[in-house]
Structure formats: C-alpha cells, structure tokens
Tab-separated table of C-alpha atoms and ligand atoms in Angstrom:
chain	number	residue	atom	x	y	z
Q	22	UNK	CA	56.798	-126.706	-30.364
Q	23	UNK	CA	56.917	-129.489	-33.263
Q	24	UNK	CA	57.069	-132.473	-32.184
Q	25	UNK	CA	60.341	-134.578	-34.125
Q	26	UNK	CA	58.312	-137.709	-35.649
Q	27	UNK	CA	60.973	-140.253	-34.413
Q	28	UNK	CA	61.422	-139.448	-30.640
Q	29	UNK	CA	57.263	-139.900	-30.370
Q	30	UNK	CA	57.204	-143.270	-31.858
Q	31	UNK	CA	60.704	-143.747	-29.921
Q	32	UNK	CA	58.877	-142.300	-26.584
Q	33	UNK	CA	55.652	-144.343	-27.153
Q	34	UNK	CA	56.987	-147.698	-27.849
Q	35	UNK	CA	59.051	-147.003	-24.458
Q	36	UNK	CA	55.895	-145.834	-22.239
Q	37	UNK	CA	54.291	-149.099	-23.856
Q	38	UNK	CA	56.965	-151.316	-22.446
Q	39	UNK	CA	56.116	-149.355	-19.294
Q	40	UNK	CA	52.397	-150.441	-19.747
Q	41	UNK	CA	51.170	-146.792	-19.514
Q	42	UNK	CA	47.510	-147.874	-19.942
Q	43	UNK	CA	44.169	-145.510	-20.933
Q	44	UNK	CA	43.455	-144.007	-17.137
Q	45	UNK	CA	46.605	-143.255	-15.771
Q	46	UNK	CA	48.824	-140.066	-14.898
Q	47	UNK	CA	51.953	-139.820	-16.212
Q	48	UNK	CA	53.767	-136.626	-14.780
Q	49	UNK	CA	56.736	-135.620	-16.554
Q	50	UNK	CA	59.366	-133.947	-13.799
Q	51	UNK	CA	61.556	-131.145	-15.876
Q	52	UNK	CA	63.807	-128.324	-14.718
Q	53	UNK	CA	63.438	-124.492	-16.462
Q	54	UNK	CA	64.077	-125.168	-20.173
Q	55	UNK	CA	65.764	-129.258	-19.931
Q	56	UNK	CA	65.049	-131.396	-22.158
Q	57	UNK	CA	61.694	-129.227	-23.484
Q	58	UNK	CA	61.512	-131.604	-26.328
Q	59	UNK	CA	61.834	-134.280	-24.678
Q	60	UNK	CA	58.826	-133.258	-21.978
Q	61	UNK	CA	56.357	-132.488	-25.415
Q	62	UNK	CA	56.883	-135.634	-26.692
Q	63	UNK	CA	56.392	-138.174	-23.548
Q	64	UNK	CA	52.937	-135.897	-22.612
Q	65	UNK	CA	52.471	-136.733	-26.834
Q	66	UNK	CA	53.041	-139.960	-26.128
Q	67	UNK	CA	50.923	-140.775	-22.714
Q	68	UNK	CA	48.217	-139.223	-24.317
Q	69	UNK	CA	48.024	-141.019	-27.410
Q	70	UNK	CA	48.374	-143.846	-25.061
Q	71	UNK	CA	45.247	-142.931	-23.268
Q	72	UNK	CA	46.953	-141.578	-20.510
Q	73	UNK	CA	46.448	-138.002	-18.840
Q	74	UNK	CA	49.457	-136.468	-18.716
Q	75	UNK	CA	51.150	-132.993	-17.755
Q	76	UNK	CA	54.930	-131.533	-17.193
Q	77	UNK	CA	55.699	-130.286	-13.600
Q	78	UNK	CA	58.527	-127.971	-14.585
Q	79	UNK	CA	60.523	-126.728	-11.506
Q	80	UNK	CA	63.520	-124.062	-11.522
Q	81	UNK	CA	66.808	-125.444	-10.731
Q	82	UNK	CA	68.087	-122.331	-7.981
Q	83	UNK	CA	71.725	-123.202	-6.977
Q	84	UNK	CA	73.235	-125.743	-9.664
Q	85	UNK	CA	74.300	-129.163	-8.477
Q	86	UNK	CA	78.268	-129.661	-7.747
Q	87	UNK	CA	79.503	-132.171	-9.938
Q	88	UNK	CA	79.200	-135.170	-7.902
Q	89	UNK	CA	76.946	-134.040	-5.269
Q	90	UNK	CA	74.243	-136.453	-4.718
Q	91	UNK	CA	70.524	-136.321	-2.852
Q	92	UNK	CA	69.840	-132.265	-3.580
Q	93	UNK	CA	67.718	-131.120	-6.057
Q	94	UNK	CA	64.972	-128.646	-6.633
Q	95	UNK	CA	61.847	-131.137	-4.779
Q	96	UNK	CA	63.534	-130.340	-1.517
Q	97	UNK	CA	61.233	-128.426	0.035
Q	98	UNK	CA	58.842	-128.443	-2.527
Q	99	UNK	CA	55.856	-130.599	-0.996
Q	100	UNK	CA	53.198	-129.780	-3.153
Q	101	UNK	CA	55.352	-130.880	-6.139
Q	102	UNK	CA	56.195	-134.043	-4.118
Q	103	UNK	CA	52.758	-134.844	-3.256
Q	104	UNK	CA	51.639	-134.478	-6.825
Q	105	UNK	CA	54.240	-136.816	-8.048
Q	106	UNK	CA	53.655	-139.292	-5.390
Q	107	UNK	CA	49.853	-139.340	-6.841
Q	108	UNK	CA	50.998	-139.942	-10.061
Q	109	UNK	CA	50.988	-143.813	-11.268
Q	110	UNK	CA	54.471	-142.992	-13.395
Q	111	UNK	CA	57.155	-140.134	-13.678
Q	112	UNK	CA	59.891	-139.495	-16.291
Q	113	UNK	CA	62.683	-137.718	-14.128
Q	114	UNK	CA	64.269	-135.211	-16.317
Q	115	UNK	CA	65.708	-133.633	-12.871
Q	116	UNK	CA	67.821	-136.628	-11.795
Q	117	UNK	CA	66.528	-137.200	-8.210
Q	118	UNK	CA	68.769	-139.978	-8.208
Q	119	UNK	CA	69.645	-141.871	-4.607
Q	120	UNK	CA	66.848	-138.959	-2.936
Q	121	UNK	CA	64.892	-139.039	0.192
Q	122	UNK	CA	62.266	-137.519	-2.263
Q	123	UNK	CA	62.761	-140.163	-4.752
Q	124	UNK	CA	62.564	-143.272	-2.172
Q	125	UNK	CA	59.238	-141.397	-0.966
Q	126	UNK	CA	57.855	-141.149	-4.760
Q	127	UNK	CA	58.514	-145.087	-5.117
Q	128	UNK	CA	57.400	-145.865	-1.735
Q	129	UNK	CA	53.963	-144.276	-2.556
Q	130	UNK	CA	53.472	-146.816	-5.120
Q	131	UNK	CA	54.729	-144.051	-8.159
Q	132	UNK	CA	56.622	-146.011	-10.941
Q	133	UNK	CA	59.497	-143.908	-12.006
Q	134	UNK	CA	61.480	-143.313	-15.363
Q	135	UNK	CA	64.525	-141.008	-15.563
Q	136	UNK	CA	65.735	-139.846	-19.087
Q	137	UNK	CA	68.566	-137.926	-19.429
Q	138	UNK	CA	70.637	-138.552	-22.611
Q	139	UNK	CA	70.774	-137.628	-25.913
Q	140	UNK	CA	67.914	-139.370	-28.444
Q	141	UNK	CA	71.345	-140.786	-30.140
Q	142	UNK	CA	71.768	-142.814	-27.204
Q	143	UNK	CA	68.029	-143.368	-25.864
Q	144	UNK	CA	67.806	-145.092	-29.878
Q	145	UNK	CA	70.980	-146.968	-29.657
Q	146	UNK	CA	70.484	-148.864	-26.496
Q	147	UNK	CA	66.471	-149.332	-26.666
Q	148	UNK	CA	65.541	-151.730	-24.230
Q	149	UNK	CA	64.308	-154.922	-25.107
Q	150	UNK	CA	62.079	-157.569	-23.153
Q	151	UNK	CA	65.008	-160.084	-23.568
Q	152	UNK	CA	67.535	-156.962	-22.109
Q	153	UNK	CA	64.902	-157.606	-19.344
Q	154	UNK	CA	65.029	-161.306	-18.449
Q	155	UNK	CA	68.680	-161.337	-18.697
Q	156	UNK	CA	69.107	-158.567	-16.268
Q	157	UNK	CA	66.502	-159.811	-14.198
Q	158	UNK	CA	68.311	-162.914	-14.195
Q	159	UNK	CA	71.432	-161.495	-12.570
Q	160	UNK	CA	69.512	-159.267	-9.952
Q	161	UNK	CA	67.881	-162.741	-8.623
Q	162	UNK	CA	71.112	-164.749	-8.550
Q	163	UNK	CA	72.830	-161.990	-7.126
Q	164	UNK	CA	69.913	-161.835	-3.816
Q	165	UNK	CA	70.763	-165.824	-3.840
Q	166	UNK	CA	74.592	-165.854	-3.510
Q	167	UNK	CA	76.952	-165.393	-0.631
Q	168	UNK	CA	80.218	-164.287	-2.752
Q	169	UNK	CA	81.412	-162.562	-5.708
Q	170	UNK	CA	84.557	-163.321	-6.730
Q	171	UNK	CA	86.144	-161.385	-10.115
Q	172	UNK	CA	89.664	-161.288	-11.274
Q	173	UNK	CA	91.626	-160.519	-14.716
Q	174	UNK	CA	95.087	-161.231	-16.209
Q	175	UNK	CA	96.143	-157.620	-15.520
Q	176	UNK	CA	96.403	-158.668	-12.076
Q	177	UNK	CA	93.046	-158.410	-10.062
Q	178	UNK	CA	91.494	-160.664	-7.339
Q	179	UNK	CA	88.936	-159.347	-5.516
Q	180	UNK	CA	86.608	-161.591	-2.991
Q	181	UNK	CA	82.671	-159.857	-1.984
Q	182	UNK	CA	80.855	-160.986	0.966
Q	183	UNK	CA	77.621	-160.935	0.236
Q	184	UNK	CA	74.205	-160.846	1.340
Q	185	UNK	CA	73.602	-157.587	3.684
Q	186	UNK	CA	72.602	-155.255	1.111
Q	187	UNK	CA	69.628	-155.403	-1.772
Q	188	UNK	CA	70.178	-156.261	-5.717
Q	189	UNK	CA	69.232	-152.900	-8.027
Q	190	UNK	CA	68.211	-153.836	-11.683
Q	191	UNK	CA	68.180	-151.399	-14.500
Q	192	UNK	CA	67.491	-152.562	-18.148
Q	193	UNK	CA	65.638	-149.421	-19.276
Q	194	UNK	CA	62.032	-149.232	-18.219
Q	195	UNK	CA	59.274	-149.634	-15.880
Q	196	UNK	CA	56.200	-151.481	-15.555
Q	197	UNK	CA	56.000	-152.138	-11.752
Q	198	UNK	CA	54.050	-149.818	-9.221
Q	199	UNK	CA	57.021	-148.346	-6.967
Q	200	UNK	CA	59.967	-149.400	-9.068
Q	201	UNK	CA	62.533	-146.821	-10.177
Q	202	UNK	CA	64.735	-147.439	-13.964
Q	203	UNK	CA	66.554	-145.194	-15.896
Q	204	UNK	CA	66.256	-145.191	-20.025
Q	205	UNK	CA	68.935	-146.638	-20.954
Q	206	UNK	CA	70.709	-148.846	-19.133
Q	207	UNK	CA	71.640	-152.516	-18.700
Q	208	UNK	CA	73.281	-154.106	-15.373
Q	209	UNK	CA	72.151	-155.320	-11.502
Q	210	UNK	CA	74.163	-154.361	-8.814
Q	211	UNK	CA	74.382	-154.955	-5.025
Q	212	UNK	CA	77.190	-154.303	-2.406
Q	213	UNK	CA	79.523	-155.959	-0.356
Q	214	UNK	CA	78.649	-156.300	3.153
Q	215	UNK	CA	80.611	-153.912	5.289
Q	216	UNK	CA	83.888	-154.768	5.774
Q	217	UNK	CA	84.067	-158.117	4.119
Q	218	UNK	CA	85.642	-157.075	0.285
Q	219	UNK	CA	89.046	-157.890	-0.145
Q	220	UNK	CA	91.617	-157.784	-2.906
Q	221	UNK	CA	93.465	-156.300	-5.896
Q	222	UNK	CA	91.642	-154.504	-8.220
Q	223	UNK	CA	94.605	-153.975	-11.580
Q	224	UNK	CA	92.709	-150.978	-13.777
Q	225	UNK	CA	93.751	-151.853	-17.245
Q	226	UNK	CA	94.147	-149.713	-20.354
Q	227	UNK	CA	90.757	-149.551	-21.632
Q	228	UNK	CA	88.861	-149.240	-18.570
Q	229	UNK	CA	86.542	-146.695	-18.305
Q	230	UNK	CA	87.506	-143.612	-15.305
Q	231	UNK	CA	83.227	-142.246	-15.821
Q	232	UNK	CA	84.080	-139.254	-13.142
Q	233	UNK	CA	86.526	-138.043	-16.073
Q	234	UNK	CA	84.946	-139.439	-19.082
Q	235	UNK	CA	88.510	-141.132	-20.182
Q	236	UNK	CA	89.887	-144.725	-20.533
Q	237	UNK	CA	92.568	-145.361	-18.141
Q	238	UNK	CA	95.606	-145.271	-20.115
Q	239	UNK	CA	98.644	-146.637	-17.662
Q	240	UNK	CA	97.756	-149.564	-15.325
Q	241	UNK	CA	96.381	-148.552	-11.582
Q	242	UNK	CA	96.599	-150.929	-8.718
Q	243	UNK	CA	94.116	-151.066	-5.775
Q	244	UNK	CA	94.278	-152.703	-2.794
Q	245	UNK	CA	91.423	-153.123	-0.823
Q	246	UNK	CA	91.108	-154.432	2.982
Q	247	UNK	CA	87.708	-154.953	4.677
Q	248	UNK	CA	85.867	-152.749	1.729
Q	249	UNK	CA	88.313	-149.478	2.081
Q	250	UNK	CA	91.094	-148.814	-0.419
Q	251	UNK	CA	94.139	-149.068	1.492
Q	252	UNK	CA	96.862	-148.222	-1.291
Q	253	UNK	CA	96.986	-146.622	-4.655
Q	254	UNK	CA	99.741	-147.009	-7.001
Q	255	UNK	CA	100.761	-147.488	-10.506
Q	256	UNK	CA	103.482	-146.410	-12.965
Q	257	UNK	CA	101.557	-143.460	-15.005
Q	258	UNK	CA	99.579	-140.751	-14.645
Q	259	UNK	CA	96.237	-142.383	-13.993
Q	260	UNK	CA	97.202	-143.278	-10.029
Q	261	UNK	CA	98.377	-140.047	-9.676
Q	262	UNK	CA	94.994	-138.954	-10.822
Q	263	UNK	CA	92.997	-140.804	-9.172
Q	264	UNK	CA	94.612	-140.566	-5.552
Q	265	UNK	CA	94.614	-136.497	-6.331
Q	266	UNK	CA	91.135	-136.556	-7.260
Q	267	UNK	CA	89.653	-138.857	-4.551
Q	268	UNK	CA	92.185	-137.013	-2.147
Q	269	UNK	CA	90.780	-133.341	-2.537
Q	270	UNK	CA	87.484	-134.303	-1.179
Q	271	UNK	CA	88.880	-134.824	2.001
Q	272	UNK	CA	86.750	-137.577	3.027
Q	273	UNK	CA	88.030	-140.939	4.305
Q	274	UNK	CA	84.825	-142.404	3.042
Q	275	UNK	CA	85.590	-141.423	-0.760
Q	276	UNK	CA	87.818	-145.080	-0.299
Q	277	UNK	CA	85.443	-147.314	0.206
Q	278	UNK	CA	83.875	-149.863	-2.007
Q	279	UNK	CA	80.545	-149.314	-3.152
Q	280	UNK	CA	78.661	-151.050	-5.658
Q	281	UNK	CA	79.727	-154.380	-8.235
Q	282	UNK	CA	77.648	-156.120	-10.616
Q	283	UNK	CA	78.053	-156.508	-14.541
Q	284	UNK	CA	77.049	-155.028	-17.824
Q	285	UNK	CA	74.236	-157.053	-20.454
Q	286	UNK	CA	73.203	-154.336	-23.032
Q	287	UNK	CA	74.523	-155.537	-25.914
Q	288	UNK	CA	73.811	-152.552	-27.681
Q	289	UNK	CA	76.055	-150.349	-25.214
Q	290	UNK	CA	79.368	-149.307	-26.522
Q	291	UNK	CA	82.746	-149.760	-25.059
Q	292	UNK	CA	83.829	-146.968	-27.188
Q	293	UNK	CA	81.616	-144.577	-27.180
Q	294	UNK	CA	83.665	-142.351	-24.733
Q	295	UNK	CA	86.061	-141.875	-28.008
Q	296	UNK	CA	83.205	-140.607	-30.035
Q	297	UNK	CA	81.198	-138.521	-27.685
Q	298	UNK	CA	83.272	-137.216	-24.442
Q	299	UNK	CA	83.299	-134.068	-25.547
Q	300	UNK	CA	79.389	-133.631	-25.411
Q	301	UNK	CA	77.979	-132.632	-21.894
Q	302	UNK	CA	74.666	-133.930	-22.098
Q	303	UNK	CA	76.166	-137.134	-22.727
Q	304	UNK	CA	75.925	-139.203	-19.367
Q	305	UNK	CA	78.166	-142.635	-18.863
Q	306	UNK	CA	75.250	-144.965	-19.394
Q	307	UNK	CA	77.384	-146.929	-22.334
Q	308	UNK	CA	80.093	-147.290	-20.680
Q	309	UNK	CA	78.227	-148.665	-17.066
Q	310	UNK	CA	75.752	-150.755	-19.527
Q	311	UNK	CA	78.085	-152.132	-22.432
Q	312	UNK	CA	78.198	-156.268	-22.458
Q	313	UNK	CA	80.633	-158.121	-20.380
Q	314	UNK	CA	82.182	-155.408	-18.460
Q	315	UNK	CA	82.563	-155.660	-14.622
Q	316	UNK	CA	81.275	-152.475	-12.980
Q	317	UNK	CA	83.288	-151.829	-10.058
Q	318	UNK	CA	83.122	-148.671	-8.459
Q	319	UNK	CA	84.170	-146.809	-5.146
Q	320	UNK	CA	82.131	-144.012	-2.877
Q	321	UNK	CA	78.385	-143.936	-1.979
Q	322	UNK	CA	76.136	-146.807	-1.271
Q	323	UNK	CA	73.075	-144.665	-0.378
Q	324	UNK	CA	71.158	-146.022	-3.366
Q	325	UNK	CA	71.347	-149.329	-1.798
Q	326	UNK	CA	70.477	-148.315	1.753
Q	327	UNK	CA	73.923	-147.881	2.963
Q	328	UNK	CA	75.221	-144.365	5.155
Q	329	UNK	CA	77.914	-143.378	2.890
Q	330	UNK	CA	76.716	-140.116	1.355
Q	331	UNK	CA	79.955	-138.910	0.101
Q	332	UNK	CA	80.262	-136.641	-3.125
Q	333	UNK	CA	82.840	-138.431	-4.388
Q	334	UNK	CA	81.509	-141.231	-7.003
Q	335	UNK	CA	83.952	-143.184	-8.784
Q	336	UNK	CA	82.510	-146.055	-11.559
Q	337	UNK	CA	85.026	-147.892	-12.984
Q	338	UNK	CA	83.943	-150.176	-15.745
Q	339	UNK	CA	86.180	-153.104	-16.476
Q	340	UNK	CA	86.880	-154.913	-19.490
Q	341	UNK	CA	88.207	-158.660	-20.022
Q	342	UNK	CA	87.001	-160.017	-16.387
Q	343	UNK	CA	86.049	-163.534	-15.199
Q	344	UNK	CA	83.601	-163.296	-12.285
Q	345	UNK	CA	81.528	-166.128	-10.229
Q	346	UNK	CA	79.277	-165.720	-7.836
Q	347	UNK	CA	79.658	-168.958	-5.338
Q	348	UNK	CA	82.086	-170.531	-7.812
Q	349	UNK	CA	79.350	-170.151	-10.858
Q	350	UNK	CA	81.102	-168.833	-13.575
Q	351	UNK	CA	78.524	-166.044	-15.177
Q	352	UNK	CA	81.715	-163.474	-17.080
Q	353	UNK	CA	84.901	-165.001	-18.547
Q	354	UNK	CA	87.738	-162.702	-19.696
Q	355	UNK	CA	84.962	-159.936	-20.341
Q	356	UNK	CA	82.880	-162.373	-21.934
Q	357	UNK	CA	78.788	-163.568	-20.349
Q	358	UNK	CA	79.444	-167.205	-20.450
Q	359	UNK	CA	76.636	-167.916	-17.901
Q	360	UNK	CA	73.694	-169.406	-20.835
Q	361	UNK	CA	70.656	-167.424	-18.933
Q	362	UNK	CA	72.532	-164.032	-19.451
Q	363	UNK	CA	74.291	-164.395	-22.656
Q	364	UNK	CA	72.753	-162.934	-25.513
Q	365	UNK	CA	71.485	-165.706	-28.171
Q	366	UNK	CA	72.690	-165.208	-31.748
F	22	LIG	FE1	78.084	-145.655	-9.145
C-alpha cells in the first residue's frame, strides 16, 4: 500500500505530540479492512519515530447498533487485550469507547489514541499545545467548583451540583501513561451529581441534534427535575422528534442528564454538519469541539463512572450560552470570556 505523503507527516507530528519516543510499542487496534490507510501510516510513523510498532487487526462479527455502547470485538478476546495492555500507546481504530476493556487498557498504564474521522477533519482541527492548556484549564476548574450554572436568551436556566463525579479532558492527543484522547477533539466534561440538576434547557435553531446529524430547526423546551427530563415540548417538529426517538428505546433512563462542559477548538466548525452530514465516516467531533458552544447532553454517564448504560446517547451542542461555574463567568452568549480559555489573537 502507498503511503499518501501528507497523512505521515500529519500522523508523525501527532505521535510526536504524544511523545512516542525510540523504545516504545505503539499497537495500532483496527477492525477487517477500517481505516487500512490510516493503520500503514501510524506503524510509518512510530517507526520513523523509533518506535516498534505493529497493527492488531480484529474482525468485527455482529455490527454495533447505532448507539450501543461498551461491545466490541476485544470482548472475549484476552490475548488481544493482554497485548494491548503491554503496549506503552494504542490508536483505537475500533472505538472501544466507555469499555470495561478500555478502562483495563488505561489502567495498565497503556496511553490510548482513538482516530476515527476523515484526514479532512484530523487536518482541520490539529491539536495544538495551546488547545491543550486551555482545555486543561477547564478540566481543573471544573474538579474545583461546586456549580455550573448556564442559561441563554432563548429561554434556558439550568443549575449543576457538582462535585461527585470526575472531569474528562480531550484536546486531541496523548502523552500520559494511562490516559485515554481521541484525535480531534476540544472540550472537558464532568456530570452533575445525581439528582441535583435542575432547570430549562430552550434548544435553539442552530443547535446541533449529533444522534441525527441536523441543527434543530423549531425551538425545544426541556425541563429537568433532580437530573431526569420531566417534560418535552415545543411548537415544531424537533420535540416531536426527540420525545419519539428517546421514547422508542423504552428506557426511563434515556431522560436523564448526563454529561456538560464546553467547546475550545477554535478550529472546529459550527457548520460543518451543512457541508458533510451526508458522509458516514464523518463522526460529530466539530460540532461537540467547535468554540464557545455548551455541550449538554442526555443518556449514559458510564464514561465518567456512573451506572447508566443506556443506548440511547443524545449530545446536544449549544450555541450563544453564558455559563459560570460558582458565579465565574468562563462563556458569555456563546462567547469564552474567561482570559485562561479564550484563544489570544
Ligand atoms: Fe455524549
């Protein structure tokens, strides 16, 4: 297979911000023939780097349901796992996402690196040392504060407890033993502690629905009560579509809360949706990355340690918020006002 000149030096400058150093394994994790070009040019890349390097390519058996989070083709598979959990770094081309498998991987000390959209986007929103800092930033005032508070003019007022749950960052890459990013991204997250997230959340035109790659067209009002969505409605046909959706998995748990935090990658579009919905390999990392936006989302919190394992995954970016955490302002009207976080001209 040739190797396309500009995703090596794209893949090596990223496994340098990783610090893959002369010595170390780098296994990279693919499934039957995804992302083949991809898998040539990271094992191209750790080696040139120094690095010993190999693809563990696994066969995918039953496809994932849309949605469906924790199985994958490791399960089961312990020889695989124990090789990867002997490696210093994998790139997850699978998506073991929110995994027992995955949590054992880190927990053995394995840095990991998923990479799963197209080169278009992995060049667009390149991660930068400053990307970084700034998210940094937010993940360590996030583990200091005791509320969240975001609201916009459309109408939303919502009030986080916090404090019970870890902070997540993702900016992009990976240079610590045991710590999990995905290429590219932009944002730190926690949760509300159970039961203590209140409010209105107003979805605006604009806003991003990710489970249907579309921007909510007709206003949708939530009300939420002790971290459970207590009442959908709105005037158009994006209520209706989201009470039918979250409705038809039949789970009470598809209503509650999950994670908030806020976009920093300045190189993330808002747009991009417009431009690109109709490609699959696509994923929503633009639209959960882009600057300013508050990511609000309903469903599982099993990625930060929580019990709710339902399938049904809702991330709902937000444009033109204001949000404080204890009464600091860090986003106004969609804007990063807070000086750490904002991106200097
Ligand atoms: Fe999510």
């Amino acid at each position: 297979m040739k190797i396309d000149a500009e995703m090596l030096n794209l893949f090596t400058a990223q496994l340098k911000l990783c610090q893959v150093q002369a010595g170390e394994t780098l296994v990279v994790l693919s499934a039957e023939d995804e992302w083949a070009d991809y898998a040539q040019a990271f094992m191209t890349a750790a080696r040139q780097l120094g690095a010993t390097s190999f693809n563990l390519n696994v066969s995918r058996g039953e496809r994932n349901a849309v949605g469906v989070q924790g199985r994958h083709p490791l399960v089961g598979n312990k020889l695989a796992l124990e090789t990867l959990k002997a490696a210093d770094m994998v790139i997850d081309m699978v998506g073991l996402l929110f995994s027992r498998e995955q949590a054992e991987i880190q927990a053995a000390g394995t840095r990991i690196l998923r990479v799963m959209e197209p080169l278009h986007v992995l060049k667009q929103m390149f991660p930068t040392e400053d990307l970084r800092r700034r998210v940094e930033y937010a993940k360590s005032l996030l583990e200091g504060a005791r509320e969240l508070r975001f609201t916009s003019d459309a109408g939303t007022d919502m009030t986080y407890r916090l404090g019970q749950y870890p902070v997540i960052s993702e900016y992009g890459y990976t240079c610590e033993p045991g710590r999990w990013d995905h290429f590219p991204s932009g944002f730190a997250f926690t949760q509300g502690n159970d039961g203590e997230i209140d409010g209105t959340v107003v979805l605006a035109p604009g806003d991003i629905l990710c489970a249907f790659k579309q921007y909510v067209q007709t206003r949708v009002v939530l009300r939420v009560e002790k971290g459970m969505v207590v009442d959908i409605s709105g005037d158009g046909i994006d209520a209706q579509l989201l009470q039918s959706y979250m409705d038809n998995f039949r789970d009470p748990r598809a209503f509650a809360v999950s994670h908030i935090g806020w976009g920093l990658n300045e190189k993330a579009r808002w747009y991009q949706f417009s431009t690109t919905r109709q490609l699959a390999a696509e994923h929503v990392m633009n639209a959960l990355s882009f600057y300013g936006n508050v990511l609000f989302s309903l469903g599982p919190n099993v990625e930060l340690g929580g019990t709710n394992d339902t399938a049904c995954h809702l991330d709902l970016p937000m444009r033109n918020c204001s949000l404080w955490l204890d009464g600091i302002p860090i986003l106004d009207a969609g804007d990063v006002v807070h000086p750490e976080m904002r991106v200097q001209p």
